Every structure is written in structure tokens, then in C-alpha cells.
Coordinates of C-alpha atoms in Angstrom, one line a residue:
Chain A
M23 CA -20.0 22.8 17.6
R24 CA -19.6 22.1 13.7
R25 CA -21.9 19.4 12.4
S26 CA -20.0 18.2 9.3
T27 CA -16.4 17.2 9.3
R28 CA -16.1 18.6 5.9
G29 CA -12.7 20.6 5.3
W30 CA -11.5 19.7 8.8
H31 CA -7.8 19.0 9.3
M32 CA -7.1 15.4 10.2
S33 CA -5.8 16.4 13.5
E34 CA -9.1 17.9 14.4
V35 CA -11.2 14.9 13.2
R36 CA -8.8 12.6 15.4
A37 CA -9.4 15.2 18.4
A38 CA -13.1 15.1 17.8
A39 CA -13.0 11.4 17.8
A40 CA -11.0 11.2 20.8
A41 CA -13.4 13.4 22.7
A42 CA -16.5 11.7 21.7
L43 CA -15.2 8.2 22.6
P44 CA -13.3 8.6 25.9
G45 CA -11.0 5.9 27.0
Q46 CA -11.0 4.4 23.5
R47 CA -8.0 4.0 21.1
V48 CA -8.8 6.3 18.2
P49 CA -7.8 4.7 15.1
E50 CA -4.5 6.0 13.2
M51 CA -6.6 6.9 10.2
L52 CA -10.3 7.5 10.4
G53 CA -11.2 7.7 6.7
P54 CA -9.9 9.3 3.4
R55 CA -7.0 11.3 3.9
F56 CA -7.7 13.6 1.0
L57 CA -10.1 16.2 2.6
P58 CA -12.5 18.0 0.1
G59 CA -11.2 21.0 -1.8
G60 CA -11.4 23.8 0.8
A61 CA -8.5 23.3 3.1
F62 CA -6.3 22.2 0.2
V63 CA -6.8 25.4 -1.9
R64 CA -6.5 27.6 1.1
R65 CA -2.8 26.4 1.9
L66 CA -1.9 26.8 -1.7
G67 CA -1.5 30.5 -1.2
R68 CA 1.2 29.9 1.3
R69 CA 3.3 27.7 -0.6
G70 CA 5.8 29.5 -2.5
T71 CA 7.8 26.5 -3.9
L72 CA 4.9 24.7 -5.1
I73 CA 3.6 28.0 -7.1
A74 CA 7.4 28.4 -8.4
G75 CA 7.9 24.8 -9.4
G76 CA 4.5 24.3 -11.0
G77 CA 5.0 27.7 -12.8
M78 CA 8.2 26.5 -14.4
L79 CA 6.9 23.4 -15.2
A80 CA 4.0 24.8 -17.0
A81 CA 6.2 27.3 -18.9
I82 CA 8.6 24.3 -20.0
L83 CA 5.3 22.4 -21.2
L84 CA 3.8 25.2 -22.8
A85 CA 7.3 26.0 -24.9
S86 CA 7.6 22.5 -26.1
V87 CA 4.0 22.4 -27.1
F88 CA 4.2 25.5 -29.0
A89 CA 7.9 24.7 -30.2
A90 CA 7.0 25.1 -33.9
Q91 CA 5.7 28.6 -33.2
I92 CA 8.5 29.7 -31.1
T93 CA 11.5 28.6 -33.3
P94 CA 11.2 28.6 -37.2
Y95 CA 13.6 25.6 -37.4
D96 CA 12.8 21.9 -38.0
P97 CA 14.4 19.7 -35.2
I98 CA 15.2 16.9 -37.5
A99 CA 16.0 18.7 -41.0
Q100 CA 19.7 18.6 -41.5
N101 CA 21.6 21.7 -43.3
L102 CA 25.0 20.7 -44.0
R103 CA 26.1 24.3 -44.8
N104 CA 25.5 25.5 -41.6
T105 CA 26.9 23.2 -39.0
L106 CA 28.6 23.7 -35.6
Q107 CA 27.5 27.4 -35.7
P108 CA 28.0 29.0 -32.2
P109 CA 25.0 30.6 -30.4
G110 CA 24.0 33.7 -32.0
L111 CA 21.1 35.8 -32.9
A112 CA 19.8 33.3 -35.5
H113 CA 20.5 30.4 -33.4
P114 CA 20.4 31.1 -29.8
F115 CA 21.8 27.9 -28.7
G116 CA 24.0 27.3 -31.7
T117 CA 23.6 24.4 -34.3
D118 CA 25.0 20.9 -34.2
N119 CA 27.0 18.7 -36.6
F120 CA 24.3 18.2 -38.8
G121 CA 23.4 21.9 -39.1
R122 CA 20.3 21.4 -37.0
D123 CA 19.1 24.2 -34.5
V124 CA 19.9 23.1 -31.0
F125 CA 17.4 25.6 -29.4
S126 CA 14.5 23.8 -31.7
R127 CA 15.8 20.4 -30.7
V128 CA 15.8 21.1 -27.0
L129 CA 12.2 22.3 -27.2
H130 CA 10.8 19.4 -29.0
A131 CA 12.9 17.0 -27.0
A132 CA 11.1 18.5 -23.8
R133 CA 7.8 16.8 -24.7
T134 CA 9.5 13.3 -25.2
D135 CA 11.4 13.5 -22.1
I136 CA 8.8 14.7 -19.9
Q137 CA 6.5 12.1 -21.0
I138 CA 8.9 9.2 -20.6
G139 CA 9.7 10.6 -17.0
F140 CA 5.9 10.8 -16.2
F141 CA 5.4 7.2 -17.0
C142 CA 8.6 6.1 -15.1
V143 CA 7.1 7.6 -12.2
L144 CA 3.7 6.3 -12.7
F145 CA 4.0 2.6 -13.6
P146 CA 6.4 1.8 -10.6
W147 CA 4.1 3.5 -8.4
L148 CA 1.1 1.6 -9.5
L149 CA 3.0 -1.8 -9.5
G150 CA 4.5 -1.4 -6.2
S151 CA 1.6 0.0 -4.4
L152 CA -0.5 -2.6 -5.6
L153 CA 2.0 -5.6 -4.6
G154 CA 2.5 -3.9 -1.3
A155 CA -1.3 -3.8 -0.7
V156 CA -1.7 -7.3 -1.4
A157 CA 1.2 -8.4 0.5
G158 CA 0.3 -6.5 3.6
Y159 CA -3.2 -7.5 3.4
L160 CA -3.0 -11.2 2.6
G161 CA 0.2 -11.7 4.7
G162 CA 1.5 -15.2 5.2
L163 CA 3.3 -16.7 2.2
V164 CA 2.3 -14.2 -0.3
D165 CA 3.7 -11.4 1.9
T166 CA 6.9 -13.3 2.3
V167 CA 7.5 -13.9 -1.1
V168 CA 6.7 -10.3 -2.1
M169 CA 8.7 -8.8 0.7
R170 CA 11.9 -11.1 -0.2
T171 CA 11.6 -10.2 -3.9
V172 CA 11.6 -6.5 -2.8
D173 CA 14.7 -7.2 -0.9
T174 CA 16.2 -8.6 -4.1
F175 CA 15.5 -5.9 -6.2
M176 CA 16.7 -3.2 -3.6
A177 CA 19.9 -5.1 -3.5
F178 CA 20.8 -4.1 -7.2
P179 CA 21.8 -0.7 -7.8
F180 CA 19.0 1.5 -9.5
L181 CA 20.7 2.2 -12.6
I182 CA 22.4 -1.4 -13.1
M183 CA 18.9 -3.1 -12.8
A184 CA 17.7 -0.6 -15.4
I185 CA 20.9 -1.1 -17.7
G186 CA 20.4 -5.0 -17.1
V187 CA 16.8 -4.8 -18.4
I188 CA 17.5 -2.8 -21.3
A189 CA 20.3 -5.1 -22.1
V190 CA 17.9 -7.9 -22.3
L191 CA 15.0 -6.1 -24.1
G192 CA 17.2 -4.0 -26.4
P193 CA 17.2 -0.2 -26.3
G194 CA 13.8 1.9 -26.7
V195 CA 10.9 3.5 -25.0
T196 CA 9.1 0.5 -24.0
S197 CA 12.3 -0.9 -22.5
M198 CA 12.9 1.9 -20.7
Y199 CA 9.4 1.9 -19.1
V200 CA 10.0 -1.8 -18.2
A201 CA 13.3 -1.1 -16.6
L202 CA 12.4 1.8 -14.6
T203 CA 9.4 0.0 -13.4
L204 CA 11.3 -3.0 -12.4
S205 CA 14.1 -0.8 -10.6
G206 CA 11.5 1.6 -8.9
W207 CA 8.6 -0.2 -7.7
S208 CA 10.3 -2.0 -4.6
M209 CA 10.2 1.1 -2.4
Y210 CA 6.6 1.8 -3.0
A211 CA 5.8 -1.9 -2.1
R212 CA 7.7 -1.3 1.0
I213 CA 5.9 1.8 2.2
V214 CA 2.3 0.6 1.3
R215 CA 2.8 -2.7 2.9
A216 CA 4.1 -1.0 6.0
E217 CA 1.0 1.1 5.8
V218 CA -1.5 -1.7 5.3
L219 CA -0.2 -3.6 8.2
V220 CA -1.7 -1.0 10.4
A221 CA -4.8 -0.2 8.3
R222 CA -5.8 -3.9 8.2
R223 CA -6.5 -3.7 11.9
S224 CA -8.5 -0.6 11.7
D225 CA -12.2 -0.1 12.3
Y226 CA -13.1 1.0 9.2
V227 CA -11.7 -2.2 7.4
L228 CA -13.6 -4.3 10.1
A229 CA -16.7 -2.5 9.1
A230 CA -16.0 -3.2 5.5
R231 CA -15.4 -6.8 6.2
A232 CA -18.4 -7.0 8.4
M233 CA -20.4 -5.7 5.5
G234 CA -19.4 -8.9 3.6
Y235 CA -17.2 -6.9 0.8
S236 CA -14.6 -9.0 -1.0
D237 CA -11.2 -8.8 -0.4
A238 CA -10.4 -7.3 -3.6
R239 CA -12.9 -4.5 -2.8
I240 CA -11.6 -3.9 0.5
V241 CA -8.1 -3.6 -0.8
L242 CA -8.9 -1.4 -3.9
R243 CA -11.7 0.6 -2.7
H244 CA -11.0 1.0 1.2
I245 CA -7.4 0.5 2.2
L246 CA -5.7 1.9 -1.0
P247 CA -7.3 5.2 -0.8
N248 CA -6.3 5.8 3.0
V249 CA -2.6 4.7 2.6
V250 CA -1.9 6.3 -0.8
T251 CA -0.6 9.4 0.6
P252 CA 2.9 8.5 1.8
T253 CA 3.4 6.7 -1.7
I254 CA 2.5 10.1 -3.4
I255 CA 4.7 11.8 -1.3
F256 CA 7.7 9.5 -2.2
A257 CA 6.8 9.7 -5.9
V258 CA 6.8 13.5 -6.0
T259 CA 9.7 13.8 -4.3
S260 CA 11.7 11.1 -6.5
M261 CA 10.3 12.8 -9.7
V262 CA 13.5 14.5 -10.2
L263 CA 15.7 11.5 -9.6
V264 CA 13.6 9.6 -12.0
I265 CA 13.7 11.9 -14.8
L266 CA 17.7 12.2 -14.4
A267 CA 17.7 8.5 -14.7
T268 CA 15.7 8.4 -17.8
V269 CA 17.9 11.4 -19.2
T270 CA 21.0 9.4 -18.2
L271 CA 19.8 6.2 -19.8
S272 CA 19.2 8.3 -22.9
F273 CA 23.0 9.7 -22.6
L274 CA 24.2 5.9 -22.4
G275 CA 22.4 5.2 -25.7
L276 CA 19.8 3.0 -24.3
G277 CA 16.8 5.2 -24.9
L278 CA 15.3 6.3 -28.2
P279 CA 17.1 6.0 -31.3
P280 CA 18.3 9.2 -33.3
P281 CA 17.2 11.3 -35.1
T282 CA 14.3 11.9 -32.6
P283 CA 15.8 14.4 -30.1
T284 CA 16.0 14.0 -26.6
W285 CA 18.3 15.8 -24.0
G286 CA 20.3 12.7 -23.2
T287 CA 20.9 11.7 -26.8
M288 CA 21.6 15.3 -27.7
I289 CA 24.5 15.6 -25.1
A290 CA 25.7 12.3 -25.9
E291 CA 26.1 13.4 -29.6
G292 CA 27.7 16.6 -28.4
R293 CA 30.3 14.5 -26.4
N294 CA 32.7 14.1 -29.6
F295 CA 32.4 17.9 -30.3
I296 CA 33.5 19.1 -26.8
F297 CA 36.7 20.6 -28.4
T298 CA 34.9 22.4 -30.7
A299 CA 31.2 23.3 -29.9
W300 CA 30.7 23.2 -26.3
W301 CA 27.1 24.5 -26.6
M302 CA 26.1 21.1 -27.9
V303 CA 26.8 19.9 -24.6
T304 CA 26.2 22.6 -22.2
L305 CA 23.1 24.0 -23.4
P306 CA 20.9 21.1 -23.7
G307 CA 22.0 20.2 -20.1
L308 CA 20.6 23.4 -19.0
A309 CA 17.1 22.5 -20.0
I310 CA 17.4 19.5 -17.8
V311 CA 18.7 21.5 -15.2
V312 CA 15.7 24.0 -15.4
T313 CA 13.2 20.9 -15.3
G314 CA 14.9 19.1 -12.7
L315 CA 14.6 22.2 -10.6
A316 CA 11.1 22.7 -11.4
L317 CA 10.2 19.3 -10.6
S318 CA 12.1 19.3 -7.3
L319 CA 10.4 22.6 -6.1
L320 CA 7.0 21.2 -7.2
G321 CA 7.6 17.8 -5.4
D322 CA 8.6 19.3 -2.4
G323 CA 5.8 21.9 -2.3
V324 CA 3.3 18.9 -3.0
A325 CA 5.0 16.8 -0.6
D326 CA 4.7 19.4 2.2
L327 CA 1.1 20.2 1.5
L328 CA 0.2 16.5 1.9
R329 CA 2.3 15.8 5.0
G330 CA 0.6 18.9 6.5
E331 CA -2.7 17.2 5.6
S332 CA -1.8 13.6 7.0
S333 CA 0.6 14.2 9.8
R334 CA 0.3 15.4 13.4
Chain B
M6 CA 19.4 -9.8 21.4
S7 CA 23.2 -10.6 21.9
L8 CA 25.6 -9.4 19.3
P9 CA 26.5 -12.9 18.1
T10 CA 22.6 -13.7 17.5
F11 CA 22.3 -10.3 15.7
V12 CA 25.2 -11.2 13.4
L13 CA 23.9 -14.8 12.9
R14 CA 20.3 -13.2 12.0
R15 CA 21.7 -10.7 9.8
L16 CA 23.6 -13.6 7.9
L17 CA 20.6 -15.8 7.6
Q18 CA 18.3 -13.0 6.2
L19 CA 21.0 -12.9 3.3
V20 CA 20.3 -16.3 2.0
P21 CA 17.0 -15.3 0.3
V22 CA 18.5 -11.9 -1.0
L23 CA 21.5 -13.9 -2.5
F24 CA 19.2 -16.7 -3.9
G25 CA 17.0 -13.8 -5.4
V26 CA 20.1 -11.9 -7.0
V27 CA 21.3 -14.9 -8.6
L28 CA 17.9 -15.9 -9.9
V29 CA 17.4 -12.3 -11.5
V30 CA 20.7 -12.5 -13.0
F31 CA 19.8 -16.0 -14.4
L32 CA 16.5 -14.6 -15.7
F33 CA 18.3 -11.7 -17.6
V34 CA 19.4 -14.1 -20.2
R35 CA 16.6 -16.5 -20.2
L36 CA 13.9 -13.8 -20.5
I37 CA 15.8 -12.8 -24.2
P38 CA 12.9 -13.4 -26.6
G39 CA 13.6 -16.3 -28.9
D40 CA 16.6 -18.7 -28.6
P41 CA 19.1 -17.2 -26.3
A42 CA 22.0 -19.0 -27.9
L43 CA 21.1 -17.4 -31.3
V44 CA 20.9 -14.0 -29.8
M45 CA 24.1 -14.2 -27.8
L46 CA 26.1 -15.7 -31.0
G47 CA 24.4 -13.1 -33.4
A48 CA 24.4 -13.4 -37.1
Y49 CA 27.9 -15.1 -37.4
A50 CA 26.6 -18.2 -35.2
T51 CA 27.9 -21.5 -36.7
E52 CA 25.7 -24.7 -35.9
A53 CA 28.7 -26.2 -34.0
G54 CA 28.9 -22.9 -31.7
L55 CA 25.3 -23.0 -31.2
T56 CA 25.1 -26.6 -30.0
A57 CA 28.3 -25.9 -27.9
L58 CA 26.7 -22.8 -26.3
R59 CA 23.2 -24.6 -25.8
N60 CA 25.1 -27.3 -24.0
D61 CA 27.1 -25.0 -22.0
L62 CA 24.1 -23.0 -20.7
G63 CA 22.0 -26.3 -20.6
L64 CA 19.1 -24.9 -22.8
D65 CA 17.8 -28.1 -23.8
R66 CA 17.2 -29.0 -20.1
P67 CA 14.1 -27.7 -17.8
V68 CA 14.4 -24.3 -16.4
W69 CA 15.0 -25.6 -12.8
T70 CA 17.9 -27.7 -13.9
Q71 CA 19.2 -24.6 -15.8
F72 CA 19.0 -22.6 -12.6
A73 CA 20.7 -25.3 -10.5
I74 CA 23.6 -25.5 -13.2
F75 CA 23.9 -21.6 -13.1
A76 CA 23.8 -21.3 -9.4
G77 CA 26.2 -24.1 -9.0
Q78 CA 28.6 -22.4 -11.6
V79 CA 28.3 -19.1 -9.7
L80 CA 29.0 -20.7 -6.4
S81 CA 31.9 -22.0 -7.6
G82 CA 33.3 -18.8 -9.1
E83 CA 32.5 -19.6 -12.8
L84 CA 30.7 -16.9 -14.7
G85 CA 31.2 -18.5 -18.2
Q86 CA 33.1 -17.3 -21.4
S87 CA 33.1 -13.8 -22.7
L88 CA 31.9 -14.0 -26.4
V89 CA 33.8 -10.8 -27.4
F90 CA 37.2 -11.3 -25.1
R91 CA 37.1 -14.9 -25.7
R92 CA 38.2 -15.3 -22.1
P93 CA 36.5 -16.3 -18.7
V94 CA 34.1 -13.8 -17.7
L95 CA 35.7 -13.5 -14.1
E96 CA 39.3 -12.7 -15.4
V97 CA 37.6 -9.9 -17.6
I98 CA 35.8 -8.6 -14.6
V99 CA 38.7 -8.8 -12.3
D100 CA 40.8 -6.8 -14.7
R101 CA 38.3 -4.1 -15.1
L102 CA 37.5 -4.0 -11.3
P103 CA 40.6 -1.7 -9.9
P104 CA 39.7 1.6 -11.7
T105 CA 35.9 1.3 -10.5
V106 CA 37.0 0.8 -7.1
W107 CA 39.8 3.4 -7.4
L108 CA 37.0 6.1 -8.8
T109 CA 34.6 5.1 -5.9
V110 CA 37.0 5.2 -3.2
Y111 CA 38.5 8.7 -4.3
A112 CA 34.9 10.1 -4.9
V113 CA 34.0 9.1 -1.4
V114 CA 37.3 10.6 0.2
L115 CA 36.6 14.0 -1.8
S116 CA 32.9 14.1 -0.9
L117 CA 33.9 13.5 2.7
L118 CA 36.6 16.3 2.8
L119 CA 33.9 18.6 1.1
C120 CA 31.0 17.7 2.9
V121 CA 32.1 17.1 6.8
P122 CA 33.4 20.6 7.3
L123 CA 30.8 22.4 5.5
A124 CA 27.9 20.2 7.3
I125 CA 29.6 21.1 10.7
A126 CA 29.6 24.8 9.8
C127 CA 26.0 24.8 8.5
A128 CA 24.8 22.8 11.5
L129 CA 26.3 25.1 14.2
K130 CA 24.5 28.0 12.6
P131 CA 21.0 26.5 11.3
N132 CA 19.4 29.1 8.7
G133 CA 22.6 31.4 8.7
T134 CA 23.9 32.8 5.5
L135 CA 26.2 29.9 5.0
D136 CA 23.5 27.3 5.5
Q137 CA 21.0 29.0 3.3
A138 CA 23.6 29.2 0.3
I139 CA 24.6 25.5 0.7
R140 CA 20.8 24.8 0.9
A141 CA 20.2 26.6 -2.5
V142 CA 23.6 24.9 -3.9
T143 CA 22.5 21.4 -2.9
T144 CA 19.0 21.8 -4.5
L145 CA 20.6 23.0 -7.4
A146 CA 23.0 20.5 -7.6
L147 CA 20.2 17.6 -6.8
A148 CA 18.4 18.7 -10.2
M149 CA 21.6 18.4 -12.2
P150 CA 22.4 15.4 -14.4
Y151 CA 26.0 14.4 -13.1
F152 CA 27.2 13.1 -16.5
W153 CA 26.3 16.6 -18.0
L154 CA 28.3 18.1 -15.0
G155 CA 31.3 16.0 -15.6
L156 CA 31.2 16.9 -19.3
N157 CA 31.2 20.7 -18.3
L158 CA 34.0 20.0 -16.0
L159 CA 35.9 18.6 -18.6
I160 CA 35.3 21.2 -21.0
L161 CA 36.4 23.9 -18.5
F162 CA 39.4 22.2 -16.9
A163 CA 40.6 19.9 -19.7
V164 CA 39.7 21.8 -22.9
I165 CA 39.5 25.6 -22.1
L166 CA 42.2 25.3 -19.2
P167 CA 44.0 22.3 -20.0
I168 CA 45.0 21.4 -16.4
F169 CA 43.5 17.9 -16.3
P170 CA 43.7 15.0 -19.0
V171 CA 40.7 14.6 -21.0
A172 CA 40.6 10.8 -20.5
G173 CA 42.6 7.6 -19.3
Y174 CA 43.5 6.2 -16.1
G175 CA 47.3 6.5 -15.2
D176 CA 49.9 4.1 -14.2
T177 CA 51.3 5.5 -10.8
F178 CA 49.6 6.3 -7.6
A179 CA 50.2 10.1 -8.3
E180 CA 49.0 9.8 -12.0
R181 CA 45.9 8.1 -11.0
L182 CA 45.0 10.8 -8.5
W183 CA 45.8 13.4 -11.1
H184 CA 43.6 11.5 -13.9
L185 CA 40.8 10.6 -11.7
F186 CA 40.6 13.8 -10.1
L187 CA 37.7 15.2 -12.4
P188 CA 35.5 12.0 -12.7
A189 CA 35.9 11.6 -8.8
L190 CA 34.9 15.1 -8.2
T191 CA 31.8 14.5 -10.3
I192 CA 30.7 11.8 -8.4
A193 CA 31.7 13.4 -5.2
L194 CA 29.5 16.4 -6.1
H195 CA 26.6 14.0 -7.2
L196 CA 26.7 12.2 -3.8
G197 CA 27.5 15.6 -1.9
P198 CA 24.0 16.9 -1.4
T199 CA 22.5 13.7 0.1
L200 CA 25.5 13.4 2.4
M201 CA 25.3 17.1 3.4
R202 CA 21.7 17.1 4.3
T203 CA 21.7 14.0 6.4
L204 CA 24.9 14.8 8.1
R205 CA 23.8 18.4 8.9
A206 CA 20.4 17.1 10.3
T207 CA 22.4 14.6 12.4
I208 CA 24.9 16.9 14.0
I209 CA 22.2 19.2 14.8
E210 CA 20.5 16.4 16.5
V211 CA 23.6 15.6 18.4
M212 CA 24.2 19.0 19.4
Q213 CA 21.1 18.7 21.3
A214 CA 22.0 15.6 23.1
P215 CA 22.2 15.5 26.8
H216 CA 25.9 14.3 26.8
V217 CA 26.9 17.4 24.5
E218 CA 24.7 19.6 26.7
F219 CA 26.7 18.5 29.6
A220 CA 30.0 18.8 28.3
R221 CA 29.0 22.5 27.1
T222 CA 27.9 23.3 30.6
K223 CA 31.2 22.1 32.2
G224 CA 32.9 24.5 29.8
L225 CA 34.5 22.6 27.3
P226 CA 36.0 24.6 24.5
R227 CA 33.8 24.5 21.3
G228 CA 36.7 22.8 19.1
K229 CA 37.1 20.1 21.6
L230 CA 33.3 19.8 22.1
I231 CA 32.9 19.2 18.3
R232 CA 35.9 17.0 17.8
R233 CA 35.3 14.8 20.6
H234 CA 31.6 14.4 21.2
V235 CA 29.9 15.8 17.9
L236 CA 32.0 14.3 15.5
R237 CA 32.4 10.8 16.8
N238 CA 28.5 10.3 16.5
G239 CA 28.3 12.2 13.2
L240 CA 31.0 10.1 11.6
M241 CA 29.0 6.9 12.6
A242 CA 25.9 8.2 10.8
T243 CA 28.2 9.0 7.8
V244 CA 29.2 5.6 7.7
T245 CA 25.4 4.3 7.5
I246 CA 24.8 7.1 4.7
L247 CA 27.7 5.9 2.5
G248 CA 26.4 2.5 3.2
V249 CA 22.9 3.1 2.2
N250 CA 24.0 5.2 -0.8
I251 CA 26.6 2.6 -2.1
G252 CA 24.1 1.6 -4.9
W253 CA 23.5 5.0 -6.0
L254 CA 27.3 5.7 -5.9
M255 CA 28.1 2.8 -8.1
G256 CA 25.5 3.7 -10.6
G257 CA 27.2 7.1 -10.4
S258 CA 30.7 5.4 -11.3
V259 CA 29.1 3.4 -14.3
V260 CA 27.9 6.5 -15.9
I261 CA 31.0 8.7 -15.2
E262 CA 33.3 6.1 -16.3
N263 CA 31.7 6.4 -19.7
V264 CA 32.1 10.1 -19.7
F265 CA 35.7 9.9 -18.9
N266 CA 36.5 6.8 -20.9
I267 CA 37.8 5.0 -17.7
P268 CA 38.5 1.3 -18.4
G269 CA 36.5 0.0 -15.4
L270 CA 33.2 -2.0 -14.8
G271 CA 30.8 0.7 -16.1
T272 CA 32.7 1.2 -19.7
L273 CA 32.6 -2.8 -19.5
I274 CA 28.8 -3.2 -19.1
I275 CA 27.9 -0.6 -21.7
G276 CA 30.4 -1.9 -24.1
S277 CA 28.9 -5.3 -23.6
I278 CA 25.3 -4.1 -24.2
D279 CA 26.4 -2.8 -27.5
A280 CA 28.1 -6.2 -28.3
R281 CA 25.4 -8.3 -27.1
D282 CA 28.1 -10.1 -24.7
Y283 CA 25.5 -11.4 -22.4
P284 CA 27.7 -13.2 -20.0
V285 CA 29.6 -10.3 -19.2
I286 CA 26.4 -8.3 -18.7
Q287 CA 25.2 -11.1 -16.1
G288 CA 28.7 -11.3 -14.5
V289 CA 29.1 -7.3 -14.0
A290 CA 25.3 -7.2 -12.8
L291 CA 26.0 -10.0 -10.2
V292 CA 29.3 -8.7 -9.0
F293 CA 27.4 -5.1 -8.6
G294 CA 24.5 -6.8 -6.7
L295 CA 27.0 -8.9 -4.6
L296 CA 29.1 -5.9 -3.7
V297 CA 26.1 -3.8 -2.8
I298 CA 24.9 -6.6 -0.2
S299 CA 28.1 -7.1 1.2
I300 CA 28.9 -3.5 1.8
N301 CA 25.4 -3.2 3.6
L302 CA 26.2 -6.2 5.6
V303 CA 29.6 -4.7 6.7
T304 CA 27.9 -1.3 7.4
D305 CA 25.2 -3.1 9.4
L306 CA 27.8 -5.2 11.3
A307 CA 29.8 -2.5 12.0
Y308 CA 27.2 -0.1 13.2
A309 CA 26.0 -2.9 15.7
A310 CA 29.5 -3.2 16.8
L311 CA 30.0 0.5 17.6
D312 CA 26.7 1.0 19.0
P313 CA 25.2 -1.9 21.1
R314 CA 21.7 -0.4 21.2
V315 CA 21.3 -1.6 17.4
A316 CA 21.6 -5.2 18.3
Y317 CA 19.1 -5.0 21.1
E318 CA 16.4 -3.4 19.2

């Protein structure tokens, strides 16, 4: 018999607990869901989508970091004698109405867009998880207020909410973060609350309470680490939707002001030239498709990995 | 729980949500930094105009009184005056509603025509060639920004091959079907992957249900089996999927209206942001919120009426 539970699969841990405590209800979750490294790394090898998605994303990030080395053109400098050139050897993605190299702009935009996308996943996840955990743990009036607020926020279409918030705050990156946080947090709150309602009655929370720990410490240090996996699964699978939403908001003119290149604003600028310069619309969009594909493969891969670890 | 109790409970659950939606829309304008009246009227504000607007919004009174005034106005269908159109907001919205409804319904019909047959074909042979191909296409479609897809359709089928008009809405029924085809197709392709995946999973599940097993054992031909036993359950699931995704669908139409210059609520709200026409922004957000709530309600009630198990759970 193995002495340490290090590297065990959750199902093995639970089976062992059931064997050791016959006739007793084995708690749904025994402890931290994140098992130490070994099992995680071993599974990596089997996950093709994860590697493909991660590789694609790494390539995009590298290309944007080394954009200045890859293409000789400045993404902002105008060259009015060289406007609306079709794709060719000198300019693989052509030039725009100000004579700027579209390929260079696409590469430089990647950094901005991916950064915005990242924080627009992170902030709602933090806010929603925290509010959901507090609501589930405290129950009563707090729970009612938080959950009715969740219902309200869920009633608004995601984009309408975001557009409304940006309408109030004015276009810009900060407004975008606030808008996507406000329109995205509710799902996380709902997921975490449901998990906390179960975890609250578990033995390890009882033990922590018996130790005399404060509510804040129990929620932050004991419950949250154990209920966080489903929210991470939701976060990674919604990454692609979030980045598409931020790009859409930029396209509608609600993101960064020109001349800073972002994929959405580039396509919006290209709209006026669809009769003469299709490359201004189509080629920046390809960058979004590749990024979206990378994120959705990566998200599915990570979600599968985490599901494998937590379920069954 | 009996059906009437279920309906009553579902309606009661709505009250706090409706209250919340009105509160959020109210806060939209009250959270503008500085004096809302000054921000709303902009640089050309006159002292008289400012006083009138402050009076209208009740800005000189406590916040709760302001909210009570606002909620009362909403309940009586009064959404204020548009600062740009110089007309009641409700009138402006009612004018702009038909194109949005047209587009949304058209898109739903197109996506059903596209997805239902494909989902059945995929579900009959899970992991077959078609299923694999469709899975690849839906993964790609989910990674695609749909405004970009719409612009590319526009470039392909309106600029390079001038089959469809570039913009506009049309007057007669046939003209509208023709004008709105590309935008509706874009939204249908945007909704398609979600609809496909859920529908496929549902049909595979239904195919294994005892009543289908029985019908197959007694020798019912496959066509009849699918039409009578599988599709019925599958379509009920479709209604739910559409209900759940209605918010997404409307977000889609907001963006696509802006791509194709269709004079609906989507172009109205984006135009109002540029013009700082806050009463209109409030009104459109409120209408979208209410539409989503009522469509979800209708979906739930229809589902409970069709499937008695829902009410008893």
C-alpha cells in the first residue's frame, strides 16, 4: 500500500477514504484539487489540442514581442506616397489609407489585444469568484442580494451591458475593463456559490472552524482553493469569447483611440475601403481567427486536463 | 407543484430582476462623473435648458426620489426625450424596432434551416466523416469575429460578385428578404455552432431513449422514427437553446446592423453613444433587457406547458 497520497488521482483518494471509513459519507472534496506536479505533467503528453493551442499562442506572442525585428516598418508612421498598396513582396498584407504597413500593424496590435483579453478574463473571474464565495458562505441576506444582482446582470445581453457601461464612462481601455468585468462576473459568482454551498458542509471546513479560524481566512485559504477548478474551466473555455468581445467593442469604436493599432479598429478603418482595398479588412481579421483558434484549443485542452483531475 | 403554481412562482421571481434591470439602467446615467445634465447637453447647454433637464430628471432631489420618479416613468411607458431627435425616446425606439426584429427572426430561421438537418445527419453517425468535418467547421466558426465574417461576405457577394446590396433595408417583403440575407446569414453562422453542438448532443441522447428503442424494435422506418419520435424532442430542446441564447443573438444583431448599416436598434445605440444621447441609450438598454427577460419567461412557460416534468421538479 502507498503511504503518501502525493500524485494520486482524486478518485483514488476518494476510494481510499471510502475504504478506510466504511459506512461513512466520504466528502465530495477531500482537499486541494490541484495535485502536485507529477500527474499533471504526465497527462500533458496525451493532450494534442493543448500543445497545438499553446504553441500557436506562444508563436503569436513571440511574433508580437519581436515585431520590430520581423518587419522593418513603423506601425504608426504615415507614408502618403504609398497608400492602399495591395499585398506583395514589400508589404505582405498591403498598406492602408495612410500608407502604413498592415502586417506591421497587425503584429504590434497583437500585444495590445491579447493583453486586453487577458485582463478581461482575469478581472471578472476575481470579482465573480469572490462575491460568489462570500454569498455562498454567509448565506442569508447577503446571499439573496448577491444572487438577485447576478440575475439582473444576466438579464442584460453581454454586449449590451458592455456597450452601456462604455457609453457612460467614455471609450478607452479602462472603460473596457470595467465593462467586461461588469458583464462577465455573474457566471463566476453563480458557479462558485453553488460549489461553496456544498463545500461549506464539508469536514475540512468544519475542522478549520473548530480551529477557530476567521471566516475570511476560511473562505480565502480553505474554501476558494478547493472550489476554484470549475471557474478556471469556465474561464479558459470562455477566453475566446472574451477576446472576440473586446475586438468587437474596438470595432464599434469603443476601445482604444487611433492611431494605436488594435485588430478591431484596423478592421473598422478598413470598412470604408471595402470597394478598393479588401486586405485592410480581411487580413487583420485572419490574425483574430488564428488567435481565437489558439485560445479555443488551449482552453479546451486545459479544461479537459482539469476535468480529468477533478471529476469521476 | 401544479402548473398554475409554477407560473405564479416564475412570475414572482421576475419582480426582483425587473427591479434590478430598471435600477441598473437608472444608474447608467447617474454614474456619469460630474453633473449629468451638463454632460448630457454638452458644450451647447444653455442655463434654461440645464435647469429644465435637472428638473425633468429630478437631479436636485435625493437619489431614492430620483429612482422612484424614473421607475414611475418607466412603468407608465415614459422614457424621456431624445436629445438628438427631439422626440420621445419611446417613439424613436418603436421606429427602429422592426429592422432588429426582422433581422433576428430571419437569422433564427436561417440558422434552423442550416443546423437542424446537419445536426440530425451528424447525430445519426457520430464521429463519421460529416460529423468530423462539421466539428472542424464549428470550431473555426467559433473563433471568428462575426463582424469580420459579415464584412468578408459583403466583399465577396456584394463587391466582387454584385449579387446582394451593400446596405439598406428594403420596403416590400421580398426586398427585405433580399436586403437582409447577408446580415441574417452572418448572424445565423454566428449562432450556428452553439445550436449545432447542443442539438447534436440532444439528438444522440434521444436516439438512445427507451421510447425510440422501442419504436425501432417494432420496425418503424428510420424516416418516420426521426420525424415522429426524435425530432419532436429535439425541437423542444432547440426552443430552449434559442431562449438561452437570445441575449447573445441580440448582441449579434447590434453589431451586424452596424456592419450592414441597417436602421435598427443596434445602429441607434451606437450612434447615440457618439452623440451622448443618454436617454436613448437608457431606453434601448432597457428594451433589450426587458426583451430578454420576457423571451426567457415565454421559453420557460412554453417548456413547462409542453413537458409537465419541468413544473414538478
